[in-house]
Short mmCIF file of C-alpha atoms and ligand atoms in Angstrom, two decimals:
data_model
loop_
_atom_site.label_atom_id
_atom_site.label_comp_id
_atom_site.label_asym_id
_atom_site.label_seq_id
_atom_site.Cartn_x
_atom_site.Cartn_y
_atom_site.Cartn_z
CA MET A 29 -0.08 -0.08 -0.03
CA PRO A 30 1.40 3.48 -0.70
CA LYS A 31 2.40 5.36 2.37
CA GLU A 32 0.31 8.21 1.76
CA ARG A 33 -2.72 5.93 1.73
CA GLU A 34 -1.82 4.07 4.79
CA GLN A 35 -1.23 7.28 6.96
CA ASN A 36 -5.00 8.12 5.94
CA ILE A 37 -6.36 4.87 7.35
CA TRP A 38 -7.80 5.26 10.67
CA LYS A 39 -6.27 2.89 13.12
CA PRO A 40 -8.32 1.35 15.59
CA ARG A 41 -6.91 1.25 18.82
CA TYR A 42 -7.57 -0.80 22.13
CA GLU A 43 -8.74 1.71 24.72
CA CYS A 44 -6.32 0.71 27.47
CA MET A 45 -5.41 3.16 30.00
CA ASP A 46 -3.69 2.75 33.65
CA PRO A 47 -6.70 3.73 36.04
CA GLU A 48 -4.51 6.51 37.69
CA GLU A 49 -3.69 7.99 34.41
CA LEU A 50 -7.29 7.99 33.21
CA ARG A 51 -8.33 9.76 36.44
CA GLN A 52 -5.83 12.45 35.90
CA LEU A 53 -6.78 12.81 32.34
CA GLN A 54 -10.48 12.93 33.53
CA LEU A 55 -9.71 15.57 35.96
CA GLU A 56 -7.77 17.82 33.63
CA ARG A 57 -10.51 17.57 31.06
CA LEU A 58 -13.31 18.42 33.65
CA GLN A 59 -11.30 21.09 35.08
CA ALA A 60 -11.18 22.60 31.36
CA THR A 61 -14.92 21.97 30.65
CA LEU A 62 -15.97 23.43 34.07
CA ASN A 63 -13.90 26.60 33.55
CA ARG A 64 -15.64 26.90 30.08
CA VAL A 65 -18.94 26.52 31.02
CA PHE A 66 -18.65 28.77 34.07
CA LYS A 67 -17.32 31.48 31.80
CA ASN A 68 -19.71 30.91 28.66
CA VAL A 69 -23.02 29.41 30.02
CA SER A 70 -25.30 31.60 32.29
CA PHE A 71 -27.21 28.50 33.28
CA TYR A 72 -24.03 26.73 34.72
CA ARG A 73 -22.50 30.12 36.27
CA ARG A 74 -25.78 30.60 38.15
CA LYS A 75 -26.02 26.96 39.27
CA PHE A 76 -22.39 26.90 40.44
CA LYS A 77 -22.73 30.45 42.25
CA GLU A 78 -25.71 29.01 44.24
CA ILE A 79 -23.72 26.44 45.58
CA GLY A 80 -20.41 28.63 45.99
CA PHE A 81 -18.58 26.31 43.45
CA VAL A 82 -15.63 27.85 41.72
CA PRO A 83 -14.26 25.39 39.47
CA GLU A 84 -10.75 26.67 39.51
CA GLU A 85 -10.36 26.52 43.30
CA ASP A 86 -12.86 23.81 44.27
CA LEU A 87 -12.13 21.08 41.91
CA THR A 88 -9.08 19.24 43.19
CA ASP A 89 -10.09 15.56 42.72
CA ILE A 90 -12.51 14.00 40.00
CA ASP A 91 -14.71 12.99 43.03
CA ASP A 92 -15.41 16.62 43.66
CA ILE A 93 -17.75 16.45 40.68
CA LYS A 94 -20.32 14.90 42.94
CA ARG A 95 -20.86 18.27 44.66
CA LEU A 96 -22.17 19.68 41.50
CA PRO A 97 -25.92 19.86 40.46
CA PHE A 98 -27.39 17.61 38.09
CA THR A 99 -28.49 18.61 34.71
CA SER A 100 -31.94 17.73 33.27
CA SER A 101 -33.61 17.32 30.16
CA GLU A 102 -36.02 19.86 31.20
CA ASP A 103 -33.10 22.33 31.89
CA VAL A 104 -31.94 21.90 28.23
CA SER A 105 -35.46 22.00 27.10
CA ASN A 106 -35.44 25.40 28.99
CA CYS A 107 -32.35 26.72 27.18
CA TYR A 108 -34.02 26.44 24.13
CA PRO A 109 -32.65 27.08 21.53
CA TYR A 110 -29.11 28.01 21.87
CA GLU A 111 -28.67 29.17 25.92
CA MET A 112 -26.69 26.14 26.72
CA PHE A 113 -24.20 26.72 24.04
CA ALA A 114 -20.56 27.24 25.22
CA VAL A 115 -19.05 28.83 21.93
CA PRO A 116 -20.64 31.53 19.87
CA LEU A 117 -22.88 30.24 16.79
CA ARG A 118 -20.28 31.12 14.03
CA GLU A 119 -18.11 28.25 15.73
CA VAL A 120 -20.93 25.76 15.70
CA VAL A 121 -20.83 23.65 12.35
CA ARG A 122 -23.72 21.27 13.11
CA ILE A 123 -27.01 21.25 15.10
CA HIS A 124 -29.24 18.51 16.07
CA SER A 125 -32.29 18.60 17.95
CA SER A 126 -34.87 15.97 19.84
CA SER A 127 -38.22 15.73 18.21
CA GLY A 128 -39.95 17.07 21.50
CA THR A 129 -43.64 17.41 21.47
CA MET A 130 -44.97 18.88 24.61
CA THR A 131 -42.09 20.80 25.64
CA ASN A 132 -39.31 22.58 23.80
CA PRO A 133 -36.98 20.48 21.67
CA ARG A 134 -33.50 19.87 23.16
CA VAL A 135 -31.07 21.52 20.87
CA VAL A 136 -27.36 20.39 20.69
CA GLY A 137 -24.39 21.98 18.73
CA TYR A 138 -20.93 20.67 17.50
CA THR A 139 -17.73 22.44 16.50
CA LYS A 140 -15.53 21.02 13.80
CA GLN A 141 -13.39 19.51 16.58
CA ASP A 142 -16.61 17.98 18.24
CA LEU A 143 -17.56 16.32 14.89
CA LYS A 144 -13.87 15.03 14.79
CA THR A 145 -14.36 13.83 18.25
CA TRP A 146 -17.62 12.23 17.54
CA SER A 147 -16.46 10.34 14.51
CA GLU A 148 -13.39 8.95 16.46
CA LEU A 149 -15.66 7.72 19.18
CA VAL A 150 -18.22 6.33 16.82
CA ALA A 151 -15.28 4.48 14.55
CA ARG A 152 -14.05 3.05 18.00
CA ILE A 153 -17.44 1.61 18.89
CA LEU A 154 -17.72 -0.02 15.43
CA THR A 155 -14.26 -1.41 15.90
CA ALA A 156 -15.31 -2.84 19.20
CA ALA A 157 -18.34 -4.52 17.55
CA GLY A 158 -16.02 -6.14 15.01
CA VAL A 159 -16.62 -3.64 11.87
CA THR A 160 -13.38 -3.03 9.80
CA ALA A 161 -12.52 -1.09 6.69
CA GLU A 162 -13.48 -3.93 4.60
CA ASP A 163 -17.34 -3.69 5.71
CA VAL A 164 -20.27 -2.44 3.84
CA ILE A 165 -22.25 -0.90 6.43
CA GLN A 166 -26.02 -0.18 5.95
CA VAL A 167 -27.19 2.50 8.57
CA THR A 168 -30.88 2.44 8.96
CA PHE A 169 -31.21 5.23 11.36
CA GLY A 170 -32.84 8.69 10.66
CA TYR A 171 -30.81 11.10 8.54
CA GLY A 172 -32.34 14.10 10.00
CA LEU A 173 -32.30 16.27 13.19
CA LEU A 174 -31.80 13.20 15.58
CA THR A 175 -28.00 12.20 16.01
CA GLY A 176 -28.56 8.45 15.12
CA GLY A 177 -27.87 8.43 11.25
CA LEU A 178 -25.36 11.08 10.66
CA GLY A 179 -23.38 10.05 13.90
CA ILE A 180 -23.05 6.67 12.85
CA HIS A 181 -22.09 7.51 9.25
CA TYR A 182 -19.22 9.69 9.86
CA GLY A 183 -17.66 7.32 12.24
CA ALA A 184 -18.05 4.52 9.56
CA GLU A 185 -16.77 6.70 6.89
CA LEU A 186 -13.64 7.57 9.33
CA LEU A 187 -13.24 3.69 9.98
CA GLY A 188 -12.87 3.27 6.40
CA ALA A 189 -15.80 1.14 5.92
CA SER A 190 -18.17 1.49 2.72
CA VAL A 191 -21.31 3.16 4.23
CA LEU A 192 -25.09 2.84 2.83
CA PRO A 193 -26.97 5.57 4.23
CA THR A 194 -30.31 3.88 3.59
CA SER A 195 -32.16 5.77 6.49
CA THR A 196 -35.33 4.54 8.06
CA GLY A 197 -38.18 2.68 6.47
CA ARG A 198 -39.07 0.97 3.32
CA THR A 199 -38.12 -2.67 4.61
CA GLU A 200 -38.53 -4.27 1.22
CA ARG A 201 -36.16 -1.80 -0.20
CA GLN A 202 -33.74 -2.27 2.68
CA ILE A 203 -33.73 -6.04 2.09
CA LYS A 204 -33.01 -5.61 -1.62
CA ILE A 205 -29.98 -3.32 -1.04
CA MET A 206 -28.79 -5.60 1.60
CA LYS A 207 -28.85 -8.45 -0.65
CA ASP A 208 -27.71 -6.59 -3.83
CA PHE A 209 -24.94 -4.54 -2.40
CA ARG A 210 -23.78 -7.34 -0.17
CA THR A 211 -24.32 -5.55 3.16
CA THR A 212 -22.24 -7.09 5.84
CA VAL A 213 -23.02 -4.86 8.77
CA LEU A 214 -26.56 -3.47 9.51
CA VAL A 215 -26.92 -0.66 11.94
CA SER A 216 -30.59 -0.83 13.48
CA THR A 217 -32.91 -0.58 16.46
CA PRO A 218 -33.22 -3.96 17.71
CA SER A 219 -36.65 -4.45 17.15
CA TYR A 220 -36.28 -3.01 13.40
CA ALA A 221 -33.70 -6.00 12.91
CA LEU A 222 -36.30 -8.30 13.63
CA VAL A 223 -38.82 -6.30 11.23
CA ILE A 224 -36.39 -7.01 8.60
CA ALA A 225 -36.24 -10.72 9.60
CA ASP A 226 -39.94 -11.05 9.55
CA ARG A 227 -40.15 -9.40 6.41
CA MET A 228 -37.34 -11.43 4.58
CA GLU A 229 -39.61 -14.73 5.80
CA GLN A 230 -42.61 -13.49 4.37
CA ILE A 231 -41.10 -12.57 0.95
CA GLY A 232 -39.08 -15.92 1.10
CA ILE A 233 -35.50 -14.68 1.26
CA ASP A 234 -33.36 -17.01 3.24
CA ALA A 235 -31.02 -14.92 5.46
CA LYS A 236 -28.08 -17.53 5.01
CA THR A 237 -27.93 -15.93 1.32
CA LEU A 238 -26.96 -12.58 2.52
CA SER A 239 -23.54 -11.33 3.22
CA LEU A 240 -24.63 -10.02 6.87
CA LYS A 241 -22.08 -10.63 9.59
CA TYR A 242 -22.90 -8.20 12.20
CA VAL A 243 -25.94 -6.09 13.72
CA VAL A 244 -24.98 -3.10 15.50
CA CYS A 245 -28.11 -2.24 17.73
CA ALA A 246 -29.11 0.89 19.36
CA GLY A 247 -31.71 3.39 20.03
CA GLU A 248 -34.07 1.36 22.50
CA PRO A 249 -33.68 -1.10 25.60
CA TRP A 250 -33.63 -4.53 24.46
CA THR A 251 -33.13 -7.97 26.14
CA GLU A 252 -31.02 -10.90 25.85
CA GLU A 253 -33.74 -12.85 24.13
CA MET A 254 -34.13 -10.34 21.45
CA ARG A 255 -30.45 -10.63 20.91
CA ARG A 256 -30.45 -14.46 20.57
CA GLU A 257 -33.42 -14.19 18.22
CA ILE A 258 -31.74 -11.53 15.83
CA GLU A 259 -28.63 -13.77 15.96
CA GLU A 260 -30.27 -16.84 15.09
CA ARG A 261 -32.69 -15.45 12.17
CA LEU A 262 -29.99 -13.43 10.75
CA PHE A 263 -27.02 -15.42 11.16
CA VAL A 264 -25.02 -12.38 12.62
CA VAL A 265 -23.23 -11.49 15.98
CA ALA A 266 -25.55 -8.69 17.55
CA THR A 267 -23.93 -6.03 19.67
CA ASP A 268 -25.59 -3.18 22.03
CA ASN A 269 -24.41 0.41 21.88
CA TYR A 270 -25.51 3.30 23.71
CA GLY A 271 -25.79 6.88 22.93
CA VAL A 272 -27.46 10.14 24.14
CA SER A 273 -28.07 13.13 21.76
CA GLU A 274 -27.65 15.71 24.54
CA VAL A 275 -24.09 14.00 25.61
CA ILE A 276 -23.20 13.53 21.80
CA GLY A 277 -25.29 10.98 20.21
CA PRO A 278 -24.06 7.48 19.24
CA GLY A 279 -20.57 6.72 20.77
CA VAL A 280 -21.00 7.25 24.38
CA ALA A 281 -20.66 3.42 25.05
CA GLY A 282 -20.63 0.30 22.92
CA GLU A 283 -20.29 -3.50 23.37
CA CYS A 284 -17.26 -5.36 22.38
CA LEU A 285 -17.52 -9.03 20.73
CA GLU A 286 -17.43 -10.26 24.45
CA GLN A 287 -20.87 -9.33 24.46
CA ASP A 288 -21.05 -8.45 28.37
CA GLY A 289 -21.62 -4.89 28.73
CA MET A 290 -20.89 -1.75 27.06
CA HIS A 291 -17.45 0.14 27.33
CA VAL A 292 -18.08 3.76 28.26
CA GLN A 293 -15.50 6.08 26.49
CA GLU A 294 -14.20 7.25 29.64
CA ASP A 295 -11.57 9.42 28.37
CA HIS A 296 -14.44 11.74 26.93
CA PHE A 297 -17.29 10.97 29.23
CA PHE A 298 -17.63 10.76 33.12
CA ALA A 299 -20.13 8.16 33.97
CA GLU A 300 -21.93 7.80 37.31
CA VAL A 301 -24.78 5.53 38.54
CA VAL A 302 -27.02 7.29 40.98
CA ASP A 303 -30.31 6.29 42.86
CA PRO A 304 -32.96 7.80 40.64
CA LEU A 305 -34.95 9.23 43.78
CA SER A 306 -32.15 10.47 46.13
CA GLY A 307 -29.53 11.42 43.38
CA LYS A 308 -26.72 9.44 45.63
CA PRO A 309 -24.37 7.13 44.00
CA VAL A 310 -25.73 3.60 44.41
CA ASP A 311 -23.44 0.98 45.68
CA ALA A 312 -21.08 -0.80 43.39
CA GLY A 313 -22.73 -2.90 41.05
CA LYS A 314 -26.41 -2.11 41.69
CA VAL A 315 -28.96 -0.68 39.35
CA GLY A 316 -29.45 2.82 38.97
CA GLU A 317 -29.66 6.21 36.72
CA LEU A 318 -26.97 6.87 34.52
CA VAL A 319 -25.53 10.39 34.86
CA LEU A 320 -22.95 11.45 32.23
CA THR A 321 -20.70 14.31 32.09
CA THR A 322 -18.80 15.44 28.84
CA LEU A 323 -15.11 15.96 29.27
CA THR A 324 -14.24 17.38 25.82
CA LYS A 325 -17.23 18.54 24.17
CA GLU A 326 -16.82 22.37 23.12
CA ALA A 327 -20.00 23.46 21.96
CA PHE A 328 -22.51 21.78 24.23
CA PRO A 329 -20.73 20.41 27.17
CA VAL A 330 -23.11 18.89 29.61
CA ILE A 331 -22.34 18.38 33.34
CA ARG A 332 -23.54 15.38 35.43
CA TYR A 333 -26.69 15.23 32.80
CA ARG A 334 -29.54 12.65 34.10
CA THR A 335 -30.23 10.64 31.04
CA GLY A 336 -33.13 8.89 32.83
CA ASP A 337 -31.60 5.21 31.91
CA LEU A 338 -31.43 2.84 34.37
CA CYS A 339 -28.30 0.45 34.19
CA ARG A 340 -25.35 -1.13 36.20
CA LEU A 341 -21.50 -0.23 36.35
CA ILE A 342 -19.37 -3.16 35.71
CA GLU A 343 -15.96 -3.00 37.18
CA THR A 344 -14.52 -6.11 36.48
CA LYS A 345 -11.94 -6.57 33.63
CA CYS A 346 -12.95 -7.31 30.23
CA SER A 347 -11.43 -10.15 28.44
CA CYS A 348 -11.31 -7.78 25.23
CA GLY A 349 -8.27 -5.81 26.84
CA ARG A 350 -10.03 -2.74 26.98
CA THR A 351 -9.73 -1.17 30.46
CA PHE A 352 -12.86 1.18 30.40
CA ARG A 353 -15.45 0.24 32.50
CA ARG A 354 -18.64 -0.94 31.19
CA ILE A 355 -22.51 -0.31 31.60
CA SER A 356 -24.86 -3.04 31.62
CA ARG A 357 -27.65 -3.11 28.99
CA ILE A 358 -30.28 -0.35 29.66
CA LEU A 359 -32.64 -1.86 31.82
CA GLY A 360 -35.59 0.65 31.44
CA ARG A 361 -36.46 4.25 31.97
CA CYS A 362 -36.45 5.85 35.54
CA ASP A 363 -40.02 7.01 35.49
CA GLN A 364 -40.97 3.17 35.13
CA VAL A 365 -38.88 2.41 38.18
CA VAL A 366 -40.24 1.02 41.54
CA VAL A 367 -38.54 1.07 44.83
CA ILE A 368 -39.00 -1.71 47.38
CA LYS A 369 -36.63 -2.03 50.49
CA GLY A 370 -34.26 0.35 48.81
CA ILE A 371 -33.92 -1.79 45.47
CA ASN A 372 -34.76 -0.29 42.08
CA ILE A 373 -37.00 -2.68 40.38
CA VAL A 374 -38.26 -2.35 36.67
CA PRO A 375 -41.75 -4.12 36.77
CA GLU A 376 -41.04 -5.09 32.81
CA ARG A 377 -37.68 -6.87 33.60
CA ILE A 378 -39.77 -9.37 36.11
CA GLY A 379 -41.91 -10.13 33.04
CA ASP A 380 -38.66 -11.11 31.30
CA ILE A 381 -37.82 -13.53 34.00
CA LEU A 382 -41.33 -15.06 34.22
CA LYS A 383 -41.09 -15.67 30.04
CA LYS A 384 -37.99 -17.75 30.69
CA ILE A 385 -39.51 -19.85 33.00
CA GLY A 386 -42.82 -20.36 31.18
CA GLY A 387 -41.79 -19.70 27.46
CA GLU A 388 -44.31 -16.73 27.43
CA THR A 389 -44.80 -13.77 29.65
CA PRO A 390 -47.98 -14.40 31.66
CA PRO A 391 -50.38 -11.57 32.72
CA TYR A 392 -48.93 -10.42 36.00
CA GLN A 393 -48.72 -7.28 38.62
CA LEU A 394 -46.47 -6.19 40.90
CA VAL A 395 -47.80 -5.31 44.48
CA ALA A 396 -45.74 -3.49 47.13
CA THR A 397 -47.34 -4.17 50.63
CA ARG A 398 -46.42 -3.30 54.05
CA LYS A 399 -46.34 -5.32 57.34
CA GLY A 400 -45.32 -3.14 60.22
CA HIS A 401 -42.24 -1.46 59.05
CA GLU A 402 -41.23 -4.26 56.68
CA ASP A 403 -42.25 -3.81 52.93
CA GLN A 404 -42.84 -6.78 50.98
CA LEU A 405 -43.11 -7.36 47.20
CA GLU A 406 -45.87 -9.67 45.90
CA ILE A 407 -45.89 -10.72 42.30
CA HIS A 408 -49.37 -11.76 41.09
CA VAL A 409 -49.37 -14.15 38.27
CA ALA A 410 -52.33 -15.15 36.40
CA ILE A 411 -52.73 -18.63 35.86
CA THR A 412 -53.02 -19.28 32.01
CA GLU A 413 -53.53 -22.10 29.87
CA SER A 414 -49.93 -22.72 29.65
CA LEU A 415 -49.19 -22.26 33.06
CA PHE A 416 -51.93 -24.26 34.32
CA TYR A 417 -51.20 -27.45 36.35
CA ASP A 418 -53.66 -29.51 37.83
CA LYS A 419 -51.63 -30.94 40.53
CA MET A 420 -51.01 -28.71 43.64
CA ARG A 421 -47.45 -30.03 43.83
CA GLU A 422 -46.67 -28.91 40.40
CA GLN A 423 -48.10 -25.56 41.12
CA ARG A 424 -46.05 -25.43 44.13
CA THR A 425 -42.74 -26.27 42.39
CA LEU A 426 -43.56 -23.40 39.84
CA VAL A 427 -43.98 -20.92 42.19
CA ASP A 428 -40.79 -21.95 44.17
CA VAL A 429 -38.83 -21.73 40.76
CA MET A 430 -40.26 -18.28 40.09
CA ARG A 431 -39.64 -16.87 43.64
CA GLN A 432 -35.81 -18.31 43.40
CA LYS A 433 -35.26 -16.77 39.87
CA VAL A 434 -36.93 -13.48 40.64
CA ALA A 435 -34.86 -13.28 44.01
CA ASN A 436 -31.62 -14.19 42.36
CA PHE A 437 -32.07 -11.19 39.62
CA ILE A 438 -33.45 -8.39 41.87
CA GLY A 439 -32.02 -9.34 45.44
CA ILE A 440 -34.94 -9.56 47.63
CA THR A 441 -37.30 -12.46 47.73
CA PRO A 442 -41.00 -11.76 46.55
CA LYS A 443 -44.01 -13.79 47.37
CA ILE A 444 -45.65 -15.23 44.29
CA LYS A 445 -49.25 -15.42 44.04
CA LEU A 446 -50.96 -17.54 41.46
CA VAL A 447 -54.39 -15.62 40.79
CA GLU A 448 -57.34 -15.58 38.56
CA LEU A 449 -56.52 -13.28 35.53
CA ARG A 450 -59.67 -11.14 36.22
CA SER A 451 -58.31 -10.41 39.62
CA LEU A 452 -55.33 -8.27 38.24
CA LYS A 453 -56.27 -4.59 38.64
CA ARG A 454 -56.65 -2.80 35.12
CA ASP A 455 -56.58 1.07 34.02
CA GLU A 456 -59.44 2.90 32.47
CA LYS A 457 -58.13 1.48 28.89
CA GLY A 458 -58.13 -2.15 30.39
CA ASN A 459 -54.48 -2.51 30.54
CA ILE A 460 -53.28 -4.37 33.44
CA ILE A 461 -51.29 -1.94 35.81
CA PRO A 462 -47.87 -3.10 35.99
CA PHE A 463 -47.29 -2.07 39.66
CA ILE A 464 -49.73 -1.39 42.58
CA ASP A 465 -48.36 0.40 45.65
CA GLU A 466 -50.55 -0.64 48.87
CA ARG A 467 -47.55 0.56 51.23
CA GLN A 468 -49.61 4.06 51.97
CA LYS A 469 -52.68 1.91 53.22
ZN1 ZN B 1819 -14.62 -5.54 26.33
#
């Protein structure tokens, strides 16, 4: 290969850093970020002044960040459109925005340097997911004001892959392109990957005849079962990745081929997991809300941004060699969370466990009760045809298995009650209410 061309190729690097070295880098970058927002963003200046925080004097350790107030999505909305930008508009070369229906959309901006960083981060994430310069990558995210499409696009180009910007929808056309253009990597939401698999079956296209190797998933919470289904039906390896528009877009964290949590790009983002109610850090490995601070963003830095996404931080070493910590898959949104005995529980995830046991999710309802001062979680499971057992003993075994599996997953032992379907409480639309709190009675 000619030398000049070789130099132009982006080199995938393993993100390996000594923990102390990383902390020092994070501290320096946070210092610069806090100085910038204190100087240029009236929202942050006001917030810092309220608590008497002067970045130059009061930030001596990365943990000092915990003294700072959170930034919420409403804050970003209230700063519509450009109040949270930390550079003059003439330095902003790209603007994205959330769709926003009820409130003002959340508008974010990028400098030239921000776009370079963004591409680098996405290229890293794609590399971790197995993508190389040899691949043909089909991007089915929207190419519009949302960050998904263009974010992935430039990262894939930097990596040197051949990018097919097919954008969203028109599934049959997507499949034809995938087949004719010999797509090797599909970028999509997990549910859209399954829509594609369904349509391929309907129109009689055998997934084995495609060149597809990887599906890079993002954009919505999904489960391990969905991953297996995508992998088995499309004959691929499917990985998870995570992005937030207010933070940068895609490129915040991504899974490597070990498929065991998403590496956070900690040289560019500082990640915390906090209790969604108290805002205090959760114990190591416990579920909480992901809070992110940008360390290198120029146009739109965010400090302790509450993502509203629930996950766990994984601190153990990953066999891939990358040293950055990982986050678990997103387990749900904070507004779905139920707190019992100090444990954050997402009712939907209980359904996943029940599905694993019975093969399908039975109708169920979580009920929190209180005896004296002690809270108790009851799970009311409707007896359906597939869960119906004549003999009392078998029913008892089933209940035992359910109790055990749920206890293993959430860390508290629930009481499982098998009930008639009609006894589950419903809302006015007739849907089963996922959680009923009887503790206040
Ligand atoms: Zn890894």
